[in-house]
Amino acid sequence: MRNLKLVGTAVTRPEAVGSLYMLGGDGEWKLADGIPKDASVQAITPHPTRPDLVFLATRKGLYRSDDGGATWARIDVTDETPQFWSIVVSPHDPDLLIAGTAPVGFYRSTDCGQTWTKCRGEFPERYKISFGGSRTMRVAFHPTDPKLLYAVAEINGLYVSEDGGQSWRAEPAGLSALAAMPHLKNTELTDDDTEGMFDAHAVSTTTARPDSIFYICRMGIFESQDRGKSFRDLDVKRFAPFNYSRECRFVYGEPRKMYACFSISSRSEAGALYGSDDLGETWHRADAAVTPRSTMMGFGAHVSDPDGLVTVTRHGQVFYTTDGCASWSERQLPADAGDAFCGAIL
């Protein structure tokens, strides 16, 4: 582990910098070379088997670095102008990439990002929302079946692909059943109280339970074992004082171990990283040594070292550990940085 931290920010106020910040051994934040200051970085994806290769999803396109973050170049994906909000590398084929967009859509590459094909599917908006179209927040592969993939959209729920990502369909049945339950009704952006369950932020899978989907949304974390037709609530609020969830990831080499970040709401004065060693049955505070002062928007886990994690809060606090959460360090982003949305550690 080189202990290089990467944090993506978005243009969330006038004159804010929405780009990629990098923190190396000198302890100083530097803006990445080649990323516009108004790109708004939404996802950082280190390649799992090629240590120097890193991808970025930004609202102004996809970017890649072939030298461990030293330099970056924009990837030519399409003549259209979608925003990119997610990108993932297949665990089955290191050359297969899927990128998710806003409005909801998908692009697929079979040559590690050299060329791209737009995927098939119809993605109507479920809700009329003030910030425009919903966005594809995360994509996850089934850990043993290369043809099966899942994706989630904010605020449009769950999608499934059964042909390796070439085509996609919505799967609302299980979420609709949950949204009908009184304690899971919630609305912030519309007048429809089913909204909360469809406000998805992440999706994860693990070899420890290959057929499970872990669905992360405004209302908590939910597990499905039938491709989204039904879900069970992991009820994380039994262990945490708040359950608004932004991210959930499994740890390299430990397929039963997962982390998730919880907060009060999308804009709040608190957040925390929680860990589970038993596939989400029980949870414990993983970052008790630090005090996040705003919503924890995301985190990154090292792709080959289970001890490396970096978390980011909306207002620019960055926390990182290289010893499996035994100790943490904190570095605040520069004052002109926009809201932080994602992080990675190389």
mmCIF file of C-alpha atoms in Angstrom:
data_model
loop_
_atom_site.group_PDB
_atom_site.id
_atom_site.type_symbol
_atom_site.label_atom_id
_atom_site.label_comp_id
_atom_site.label_asym_id
_atom_site.label_seq_id
_atom_site.Cartn_x
_atom_site.Cartn_y
_atom_site.Cartn_z
ATOM 1 C CA MET A 1 0.000 0.000 0.000
ATOM 2 C CA ARG A 2 1.408 3.376 -1.056
ATOM 3 C CA ASN A 3 -0.891 5.243 1.340
ATOM 4 C CA LEU A 4 -1.941 7.735 -1.345
ATOM 5 C CA LYS A 5 -5.390 9.164 -0.632
ATOM 6 C CA LEU A 6 -7.705 10.399 -3.393
ATOM 7 C CA VAL A 7 -10.856 12.434 -2.736
ATOM 8 C CA GLY A 8 -13.443 13.594 -5.250
ATOM 9 C CA THR A 9 -15.371 16.830 -4.772
ATOM 10 C CA ALA A 10 -18.289 18.456 -6.612
ATOM 11 C CA VAL A 11 -19.149 22.040 -7.515
ATOM 12 C CA THR A 12 -21.776 22.633 -4.850
ATOM 13 C CA ARG A 13 -21.479 26.407 -4.427
ATOM 14 C CA PRO A 14 -20.147 29.335 -6.497
ATOM 15 C CA GLU A 15 -16.369 29.193 -7.055
ATOM 16 C CA ALA A 16 -16.038 25.790 -5.363
ATOM 17 C CA VAL A 17 -13.522 23.313 -6.773
ATOM 18 C CA GLY A 18 -15.120 20.090 -7.982
ATOM 19 C CA SER A 19 -12.135 17.956 -8.881
ATOM 20 C CA LEU A 20 -9.746 15.323 -7.557
ATOM 21 C CA TYR A 21 -7.577 16.009 -4.512
ATOM 22 C CA MET A 22 -4.552 13.850 -3.687
ATOM 23 C CA LEU A 23 -2.762 13.464 -0.353
ATOM 24 C CA GLY A 24 0.687 11.885 -0.309
ATOM 25 C CA GLY A 25 3.463 11.436 2.177
ATOM 26 C CA ASP A 26 4.074 15.181 2.594
ATOM 27 C CA GLY A 27 0.646 15.638 4.193
ATOM 28 C CA GLU A 28 -0.448 18.338 1.732
ATOM 29 C CA TRP A 29 -3.470 18.231 -0.558
ATOM 30 C CA LYS A 30 -2.734 18.699 -4.251
ATOM 31 C CA LEU A 31 -5.120 18.946 -7.178
ATOM 32 C CA ALA A 32 -4.677 16.185 -9.722
ATOM 33 C CA ASP A 33 -3.100 17.062 -13.048
ATOM 34 C CA GLY A 34 -5.556 16.810 -15.931
ATOM 35 C CA ILE A 35 -8.920 16.995 -14.111
ATOM 36 C CA PRO A 36 -10.928 20.223 -14.653
ATOM 37 C CA LYS A 37 -11.806 22.193 -11.543
ATOM 38 C CA ASP A 38 -15.486 21.920 -12.429
ATOM 39 C CA ALA A 39 -15.541 18.204 -13.332
ATOM 40 C CA SER A 40 -17.344 17.108 -10.118
ATOM 41 C CA VAL A 41 -15.825 13.715 -9.313
ATOM 42 C CA GLN A 42 -18.506 11.232 -8.212
ATOM 43 C CA ALA A 43 -16.607 7.921 -8.106
ATOM 44 C CA ILE A 44 -12.984 6.759 -7.858
ATOM 45 C CA THR A 45 -12.290 3.174 -8.930
ATOM 46 C CA PRO A 46 -8.808 1.667 -8.606
ATOM 47 C CA HIS A 47 -8.368 -1.341 -10.863
ATOM 48 C CA PRO A 48 -8.343 -4.455 -8.634
ATOM 49 C CA THR A 49 -5.422 -6.215 -10.380
ATOM 50 C CA ARG A 50 -3.457 -3.411 -12.100
ATOM 51 C CA PRO A 51 -2.028 -1.246 -9.308
ATOM 52 C CA ASP A 52 -1.228 1.843 -11.395
ATOM 53 C CA LEU A 53 -4.602 2.014 -13.158
ATOM 54 C CA VAL A 54 -7.367 4.191 -11.663
ATOM 55 C CA PHE A 55 -10.654 5.367 -13.164
ATOM 56 C CA LEU A 56 -12.795 8.397 -12.317
ATOM 57 C CA ALA A 57 -16.466 8.985 -13.023
ATOM 58 C CA THR A 58 -17.206 12.710 -13.247
ATOM 59 C CA ARG A 59 -20.103 14.834 -14.372
ATOM 60 C CA LYS A 60 -17.935 15.834 -17.334
ATOM 61 C CA GLY A 61 -16.882 12.361 -18.456
ATOM 62 C CA LEU A 62 -14.657 9.435 -17.522
ATOM 63 C CA TYR A 63 -10.942 9.810 -16.751
ATOM 64 C CA ARG A 64 -8.114 7.329 -16.243
ATOM 65 C CA SER A 65 -4.621 7.342 -14.809
ATOM 66 C CA ASP A 66 -2.072 4.751 -15.882
ATOM 67 C CA ASP A 67 0.630 5.931 -13.481
ATOM 68 C CA GLY A 68 -0.968 5.659 -10.069
ATOM 69 C CA GLY A 69 -2.614 9.069 -10.127
ATOM 70 C CA ALA A 70 0.373 11.157 -11.272
ATOM 71 C CA THR A 71 -1.402 12.185 -14.501
ATOM 72 C CA TRP A 72 -4.919 11.819 -15.868
ATOM 73 C CA ALA A 73 -6.531 11.741 -19.306
ATOM 74 C CA ARG A 74 -10.149 11.923 -20.407
ATOM 75 C CA ILE A 75 -11.615 8.775 -21.962
ATOM 76 C CA ASP A 76 -13.525 9.098 -25.233
ATOM 77 C CA VAL A 77 -16.790 7.290 -24.444
ATOM 78 C CA THR A 78 -19.588 8.853 -26.500
ATOM 79 C CA ASP A 79 -20.589 11.877 -28.572
ATOM 80 C CA GLU A 80 -23.493 12.342 -26.189
ATOM 81 C CA THR A 81 -23.005 14.355 -22.996
ATOM 82 C CA PRO A 82 -24.205 12.296 -20.022
ATOM 83 C CA GLN A 83 -22.824 12.810 -16.562
ATOM 84 C CA PHE A 84 -20.933 9.798 -15.235
ATOM 85 C CA TRP A 85 -21.594 8.816 -11.633
ATOM 86 C CA SER A 86 -20.108 5.328 -11.333
ATOM 87 C CA ILE A 87 -17.632 2.922 -12.901
ATOM 88 C CA VAL A 88 -16.794 -0.666 -11.969
ATOM 89 C CA VAL A 89 -14.325 -3.332 -13.111
ATOM 90 C CA SER A 90 -15.585 -6.889 -13.504
ATOM 91 C CA PRO A 91 -14.135 -9.387 -10.988
ATOM 92 C CA HIS A 92 -14.404 -12.008 -13.739
ATOM 93 C CA ASP A 93 -12.642 -10.143 -16.575
ATOM 94 C CA PRO A 94 -10.125 -7.348 -15.855
ATOM 95 C CA ASP A 95 -10.874 -5.743 -19.226
ATOM 96 C CA LEU A 96 -14.640 -5.478 -18.727
ATOM 97 C CA LEU A 97 -15.900 -2.133 -17.376
ATOM 98 C CA ILE A 98 -19.412 -0.812 -16.761
ATOM 99 C CA ALA A 99 -20.041 2.914 -16.290
ATOM 100 C CA GLY A 100 -23.303 4.416 -15.024
ATOM 101 C CA THR A 101 -24.712 7.788 -15.996
ATOM 102 C CA ALA A 102 -27.214 10.514 -15.209
ATOM 103 C CA PRO A 103 -29.868 10.418 -16.498
ATOM 104 C CA VAL A 104 -29.846 6.694 -15.742
ATOM 105 C CA GLY A 105 -27.984 4.710 -18.395
ATOM 106 C CA PHE A 106 -25.001 2.424 -18.834
ATOM 107 C CA TYR A 107 -21.921 2.102 -21.037
ATOM 108 C CA ARG A 108 -19.848 -1.059 -21.425
ATOM 109 C CA SER A 109 -16.218 -1.592 -22.413
ATOM 110 C CA THR A 110 -14.540 -4.946 -23.118
ATOM 111 C CA ASP A 111 -11.038 -3.525 -23.696
ATOM 112 C CA CYS A 112 -10.379 -1.760 -20.385
ATOM 113 C CA GLY A 113 -11.841 1.541 -21.482
ATOM 114 C CA GLN A 114 -10.449 1.948 -24.993
ATOM 115 C CA THR A 115 -13.859 1.649 -26.680
ATOM 116 C CA TRP A 116 -17.392 1.748 -25.317
ATOM 117 C CA THR A 117 -20.898 0.598 -26.263
ATOM 118 C CA LYS A 118 -24.117 2.077 -24.944
ATOM 119 C CA CYS A 119 -26.172 -0.553 -23.136
ATOM 120 C CA ARG A 120 -29.826 -1.280 -23.847
ATOM 121 C CA GLY A 121 -32.719 -0.530 -21.520
ATOM 122 C CA GLU A 122 -35.598 1.795 -20.727
ATOM 123 C CA PHE A 123 -35.142 3.944 -17.619
ATOM 124 C CA PRO A 124 -38.204 6.145 -16.991
ATOM 125 C CA GLU A 125 -38.113 8.502 -14.028
ATOM 126 C CA ARG A 126 -40.150 7.145 -11.138
ATOM 127 C CA TYR A 127 -40.441 10.512 -9.384
ATOM 128 C CA LYS A 128 -40.407 14.132 -10.438
ATOM 129 C CA ILE A 129 -37.452 15.505 -8.498
ATOM 130 C CA SER A 130 -36.068 19.008 -8.181
ATOM 131 C CA PHE A 131 -32.463 18.188 -9.131
ATOM 132 C CA GLY A 132 -33.413 16.735 -12.532
ATOM 133 C CA GLY A 133 -32.882 13.136 -13.578
ATOM 134 C CA SER A 134 -31.891 10.291 -11.309
ATOM 135 C CA ARG A 135 -28.329 8.958 -11.495
ATOM 136 C CA THR A 136 -26.684 5.535 -11.543
ATOM 137 C CA MET A 137 -24.834 5.582 -8.233
ATOM 138 C CA ARG A 138 -23.227 2.117 -8.147
ATOM 139 C CA VAL A 139 -22.896 -1.080 -10.161
ATOM 140 C CA ALA A 140 -21.992 -4.516 -8.747
ATOM 141 C CA PHE A 141 -21.267 -7.859 -10.372
ATOM 142 C CA HIS A 142 -22.587 -11.134 -9.044
ATOM 143 C CA PRO A 143 -19.426 -12.660 -7.512
ATOM 144 C CA THR A 144 -19.662 -16.026 -9.311
ATOM 145 C CA ASP A 145 -21.988 -15.487 -12.308
ATOM 146 C CA PRO A 146 -20.390 -13.083 -14.839
ATOM 147 C CA LYS A 147 -23.692 -12.562 -16.659
ATOM 148 C CA LEU A 148 -25.532 -11.181 -13.623
ATOM 149 C CA LEU A 149 -25.109 -7.556 -12.512
ATOM 150 C CA TYR A 150 -26.982 -5.117 -10.298
ATOM 151 C CA ALA A 151 -27.123 -1.323 -10.238
ATOM 152 C CA VAL A 152 -28.871 1.319 -8.153
ATOM 153 C CA ALA A 153 -30.030 4.814 -8.950
ATOM 154 C CA GLU A 154 -30.738 7.888 -6.864
ATOM 155 C CA ILE A 155 -33.720 8.107 -6.698
ATOM 156 C CA ASN A 156 -34.934 5.311 -8.975
ATOM 157 C CA GLY A 157 -34.221 2.034 -7.189
ATOM 158 C CA LEU A 158 -32.701 -1.235 -8.404
ATOM 159 C CA TYR A 159 -31.710 -2.460 -11.884
ATOM 160 C CA VAL A 160 -30.668 -5.928 -13.028
ATOM 161 C CA SER A 161 -28.709 -7.186 -16.028
ATOM 162 C CA GLU A 162 -28.688 -10.863 -16.936
ATOM 163 C CA ASP A 163 -26.438 -10.699 -20.011
ATOM 164 C CA GLY A 164 -23.176 -9.324 -18.660
ATOM 165 C CA GLY A 165 -24.305 -5.708 -18.633
ATOM 166 C CA GLN A 166 -25.405 -5.437 -22.263
ATOM 167 C CA SER A 167 -29.033 -4.748 -21.317
ATOM 168 C CA TRP A 168 -30.757 -3.646 -18.125
ATOM 169 C CA ARG A 169 -34.225 -3.675 -16.572
ATOM 170 C CA ALA A 170 -35.743 -2.150 -13.464
ATOM 171 C CA GLU A 171 -36.691 -4.439 -10.570
ATOM 172 C CA PRO A 172 -39.138 -2.512 -8.348
ATOM 173 C CA ALA A 173 -41.154 -5.357 -6.778
ATOM 174 C CA GLY A 174 -39.173 -5.904 -3.599
ATOM 175 C CA LEU A 175 -38.643 -2.203 -2.966
ATOM 176 C CA SER A 176 -42.316 -1.432 -3.495
ATOM 177 C CA ALA A 177 -43.241 -4.047 -0.886
ATOM 178 C CA LEU A 178 -40.875 -2.461 1.625
ATOM 179 C CA ALA A 179 -42.096 1.051 0.796
ATOM 180 C CA ALA A 180 -45.644 -0.014 1.667
ATOM 181 C CA MET A 181 -44.620 -0.682 5.264
ATOM 182 C CA PRO A 182 -45.537 2.244 7.528
ATOM 183 C CA HIS A 183 -42.137 2.482 9.211
ATOM 184 C CA LEU A 184 -40.356 2.661 5.830
ATOM 185 C CA LYS A 185 -42.491 5.388 4.308
ATOM 186 C CA ASN A 186 -40.448 8.528 3.784
ATOM 187 C CA THR A 187 -40.372 11.615 1.605
ATOM 188 C CA GLU A 188 -37.956 14.526 1.285
ATOM 189 C CA LEU A 189 -38.049 15.553 -2.369
ATOM 190 C CA THR A 190 -41.578 14.694 -3.532
ATOM 191 C CA ASP A 191 -45.065 14.173 -2.147
ATOM 192 C CA ASP A 192 -44.833 10.396 -2.619
ATOM 193 C CA ASP A 193 -44.084 8.560 0.623
ATOM 194 C CA THR A 194 -42.581 5.540 -1.200
ATOM 195 C CA GLU A 195 -39.665 7.745 -2.231
ATOM 196 C CA GLY A 196 -37.253 6.831 0.560
ATOM 197 C CA MET A 197 -36.863 3.172 -0.378
ATOM 198 C CA PHE A 198 -36.025 4.085 -3.976
ATOM 199 C CA ASP A 199 -33.379 6.647 -2.958
ATOM 200 C CA ALA A 200 -30.515 4.216 -3.515
ATOM 201 C CA HIS A 201 -26.855 5.070 -2.998
ATOM 202 C CA ALA A 202 -24.906 1.813 -3.313
ATOM 203 C CA VAL A 203 -25.125 -1.928 -3.954
ATOM 204 C CA SER A 204 -22.669 -4.642 -2.895
ATOM 205 C CA THR A 205 -22.131 -8.387 -3.332
ATOM 206 C CA THR A 206 -19.772 -10.905 -1.742
ATOM 207 C CA THR A 207 -18.468 -14.408 -2.369
ATOM 208 C CA ALA A 208 -19.450 -15.327 1.199
ATOM 209 C CA ARG A 209 -23.102 -15.276 0.117
ATOM 210 C CA PRO A 210 -23.016 -15.066 -3.685
ATOM 211 C CA ASP A 211 -26.741 -14.697 -4.370
ATOM 212 C CA SER A 212 -27.230 -11.832 -1.921
ATOM 213 C CA ILE A 213 -27.651 -8.217 -2.955
ATOM 214 C CA PHE A 214 -26.914 -5.635 -0.271
ATOM 215 C CA TYR A 215 -29.006 -2.587 -1.173
ATOM 216 C CA ILE A 216 -28.000 0.698 0.476
ATOM 217 C CA CYS A 217 -30.459 3.587 0.568
ATOM 218 C CA ARG A 218 -31.805 6.481 2.577
ATOM 219 C CA MET A 219 -33.697 4.079 4.839
ATOM 220 C CA GLY A 220 -30.799 1.762 5.736
ATOM 221 C CA ILE A 221 -29.347 -1.496 4.372
ATOM 222 C CA PHE A 222 -31.486 -4.296 2.960
ATOM 223 C CA GLU A 223 -30.619 -7.772 1.655
ATOM 224 C CA SER A 224 -32.206 -9.688 -1.208
ATOM 225 C CA GLN A 225 -31.479 -13.272 -2.216
ATOM 226 C CA ASP A 226 -33.846 -13.390 -5.201
ATOM 227 C CA ARG A 227 -32.538 -10.614 -7.458
ATOM 228 C CA GLY A 228 -34.592 -7.899 -5.797
ATOM 229 C CA LYS A 229 -38.018 -9.523 -5.807
ATOM 230 C CA SER A 230 -38.030 -9.433 -1.999
ATOM 231 C CA PHE A 231 -35.817 -7.932 0.715
ATOM 232 C CA ARG A 232 -35.165 -8.182 4.419
ATOM 233 C CA ASP A 233 -34.214 -5.202 6.543
ATOM 234 C CA LEU A 234 -30.833 -5.563 8.278
ATOM 235 C CA ASP A 235 -32.199 -3.012 10.772
ATOM 236 C CA VAL A 236 -28.903 -1.208 11.295
ATOM 237 C CA LYS A 237 -30.551 1.283 13.636
ATOM 238 C CA ARG A 238 -30.355 -1.401 16.330
ATOM 239 C CA PHE A 239 -26.622 -0.693 16.446
ATOM 240 C CA ALA A 240 -26.217 2.912 15.215
ATOM 241 C CA PRO A 241 -27.883 6.166 16.315
ATOM 242 C CA PHE A 242 -28.800 6.947 12.697
ATOM 243 C CA ASN A 243 -29.315 4.850 9.584
ATOM 244 C CA TYR A 244 -29.209 7.135 6.524
ATOM 245 C CA SER A 245 -26.751 5.116 4.431
ATOM 246 C CA ARG A 246 -24.466 6.302 1.628
ATOM 247 C CA GLU A 247 -21.971 3.502 0.993
ATOM 248 C CA CYS A 248 -21.246 -0.141 1.818
ATOM 249 C CA ARG A 249 -18.180 -2.158 0.811
ATOM 250 C CA PHE A 250 -16.702 -5.558 1.561
ATOM 251 C CA VAL A 251 -13.059 -5.969 2.554
ATOM 252 C CA TYR A 252 -10.444 -7.635 0.363
ATOM 253 C CA GLY A 253 -9.713 -11.196 1.461
ATOM 254 C CA GLU A 254 -12.424 -11.179 4.151
ATOM 255 C CA PRO A 255 -15.727 -11.781 2.345
ATOM 256 C CA ARG A 256 -17.860 -11.695 5.503
ATOM 257 C CA LYS A 257 -16.471 -8.325 6.613
ATOM 258 C CA MET A 258 -18.154 -5.153 5.460
ATOM 259 C CA TYR A 259 -18.160 -1.448 6.256
ATOM 260 C CA ALA A 260 -20.917 1.115 5.812
ATOM 261 C CA CYS A 261 -21.218 4.824 6.510
ATOM 262 C CA PHE A 262 -24.288 6.115 8.343
ATOM 263 C CA SER A 263 -25.526 9.658 8.955
ATOM 264 C CA ILE A 264 -28.677 11.549 9.899
ATOM 265 C CA SER A 265 -29.584 12.784 6.419
ATOM 266 C CA SER A 266 -27.973 13.997 3.203
ATOM 267 C CA ARG A 267 -27.043 17.255 4.915
ATOM 268 C CA SER A 268 -26.424 16.874 8.613
ATOM 269 C CA GLU A 269 -23.946 17.513 11.415
ATOM 270 C CA ALA A 270 -22.888 13.930 12.119
ATOM 271 C CA GLY A 271 -21.769 10.707 10.503
ATOM 272 C CA ALA A 272 -19.853 7.531 11.274
ATOM 273 C CA LEU A 273 -18.250 4.454 9.761
ATOM 274 C CA TYR A 274 -19.594 1.152 11.058
ATOM 275 C CA GLY A 275 -18.212 -2.342 10.530
ATOM 276 C CA SER A 276 -19.730 -5.799 10.468
ATOM 277 C CA ASP A 277 -17.877 -9.116 10.663
ATOM 278 C CA ASP A 278 -20.933 -11.276 9.971
ATOM 279 C CA LEU A 279 -22.518 -10.061 6.726
ATOM 280 C CA GLY A 280 -24.464 -7.279 8.383
ATOM 281 C CA GLU A 281 -26.115 -9.227 11.197
ATOM 282 C CA THR A 282 -24.353 -7.094 13.833
ATOM 283 C CA TRP A 283 -22.501 -3.763 13.594
ATOM 284 C CA HIS A 284 -19.924 -1.827 15.614
ATOM 285 C CA ARG A 285 -18.520 1.684 15.379
ATOM 286 C CA ALA A 286 -15.272 1.442 13.371
ATOM 287 C CA ASP A 287 -14.084 5.053 13.647
ATOM 288 C CA ALA A 288 -14.837 5.943 17.269
ATOM 289 C CA ALA A 289 -11.527 7.814 17.491
ATOM 290 C CA VAL A 290 -12.742 10.587 15.151
ATOM 291 C CA THR A 291 -15.648 13.058 15.104
ATOM 292 C CA PRO A 292 -17.268 13.668 11.726
ATOM 293 C CA ARG A 293 -19.079 17.019 11.737
ATOM 294 C CA SER A 294 -21.195 16.518 8.613
ATOM 295 C CA THR A 295 -22.767 13.709 6.625
ATOM 296 C CA MET A 296 -20.338 10.934 5.711
ATOM 297 C CA MET A 297 -20.830 10.776 1.953
ATOM 298 C CA GLY A 298 -18.583 7.856 1.056
ATOM 299 C CA PHE A 299 -15.457 5.823 1.650
ATOM 300 C CA GLY A 300 -12.937 3.708 -0.179
ATOM 301 C CA ALA A 301 -11.378 0.375 0.776
ATOM 302 C CA HIS A 302 -7.962 -0.623 -0.551
ATOM 303 C CA VAL A 303 -8.304 -3.187 -3.350
ATOM 304 C CA SER A 304 -5.639 -5.567 -2.002
ATOM 305 C CA ASP A 305 -5.021 -4.612 1.646
ATOM 306 C CA PRO A 306 -7.890 -5.046 4.134
ATOM 307 C CA ASP A 307 -6.296 -2.565 6.542
ATOM 308 C CA GLY A 308 -6.584 0.500 4.270
ATOM 309 C CA LEU A 309 -9.688 2.712 4.390
ATOM 310 C CA VAL A 310 -10.448 6.372 3.703
ATOM 311 C CA THR A 311 -13.730 8.142 4.548
ATOM 312 C CA VAL A 312 -15.002 11.563 3.449
ATOM 313 C CA THR A 313 -17.613 13.932 4.838
ATOM 314 C CA ARG A 314 -19.672 16.405 2.871
ATOM 315 C CA HIS A 315 -17.829 19.379 4.384
ATOM 316 C CA GLY A 316 -14.360 18.090 3.612
ATOM 317 C CA GLN A 317 -13.135 16.112 6.594
ATOM 318 C CA VAL A 318 -11.059 13.170 5.387
ATOM 319 C CA PHE A 319 -10.203 10.303 7.736
ATOM 320 C CA TYR A 320 -7.920 7.388 6.897
ATOM 321 C CA THR A 321 -6.477 4.278 8.491
ATOM 322 C CA THR A 322 -3.764 1.868 7.376
ATOM 323 C CA ASP A 323 -4.042 -0.535 10.316
ATOM 324 C CA GLY A 324 -7.591 -1.817 10.002
ATOM 325 C CA CYS A 325 -9.270 0.963 12.034
ATOM 326 C CA ALA A 326 -6.973 0.612 15.078
ATOM 327 C CA SER A 327 -5.927 4.237 14.558
ATOM 328 C CA TRP A 328 -7.088 7.085 12.345
ATOM 329 C CA SER A 329 -5.622 10.265 10.884
ATOM 330 C CA GLU A 330 -7.581 13.334 9.798
ATOM 331 C CA ARG A 331 -6.880 15.882 7.059
ATOM 332 C CA GLN A 332 -9.289 18.690 6.169
ATOM 333 C CA LEU A 333 -9.653 19.554 2.492
ATOM 334 C CA PRO A 334 -8.781 23.115 1.416
ATOM 335 C CA ALA A 335 -11.440 25.750 2.093
ATOM 336 C CA ASP A 336 -12.322 26.199 -1.579
ATOM 337 C CA ALA A 337 -13.034 22.491 -2.131
ATOM 338 C CA GLY A 338 -16.624 21.625 -2.978
ATOM 339 C CA ASP A 339 -18.569 18.985 -1.088
ATOM 340 C CA ALA A 340 -16.649 15.691 -0.885
ATOM 341 C CA PHE A 341 -18.467 12.665 -2.320
ATOM 342 C CA CYS A 342 -15.952 9.811 -2.679
ATOM 343 C CA GLY A 343 -12.534 8.600 -1.603
ATOM 344 C CA ALA A 344 -9.959 5.938 -2.412
ATOM 345 C CA ILE A 345 -6.648 4.773 -0.976
ATOM 346 C CA LEU A 346 -3.885 3.349 -3.175
#
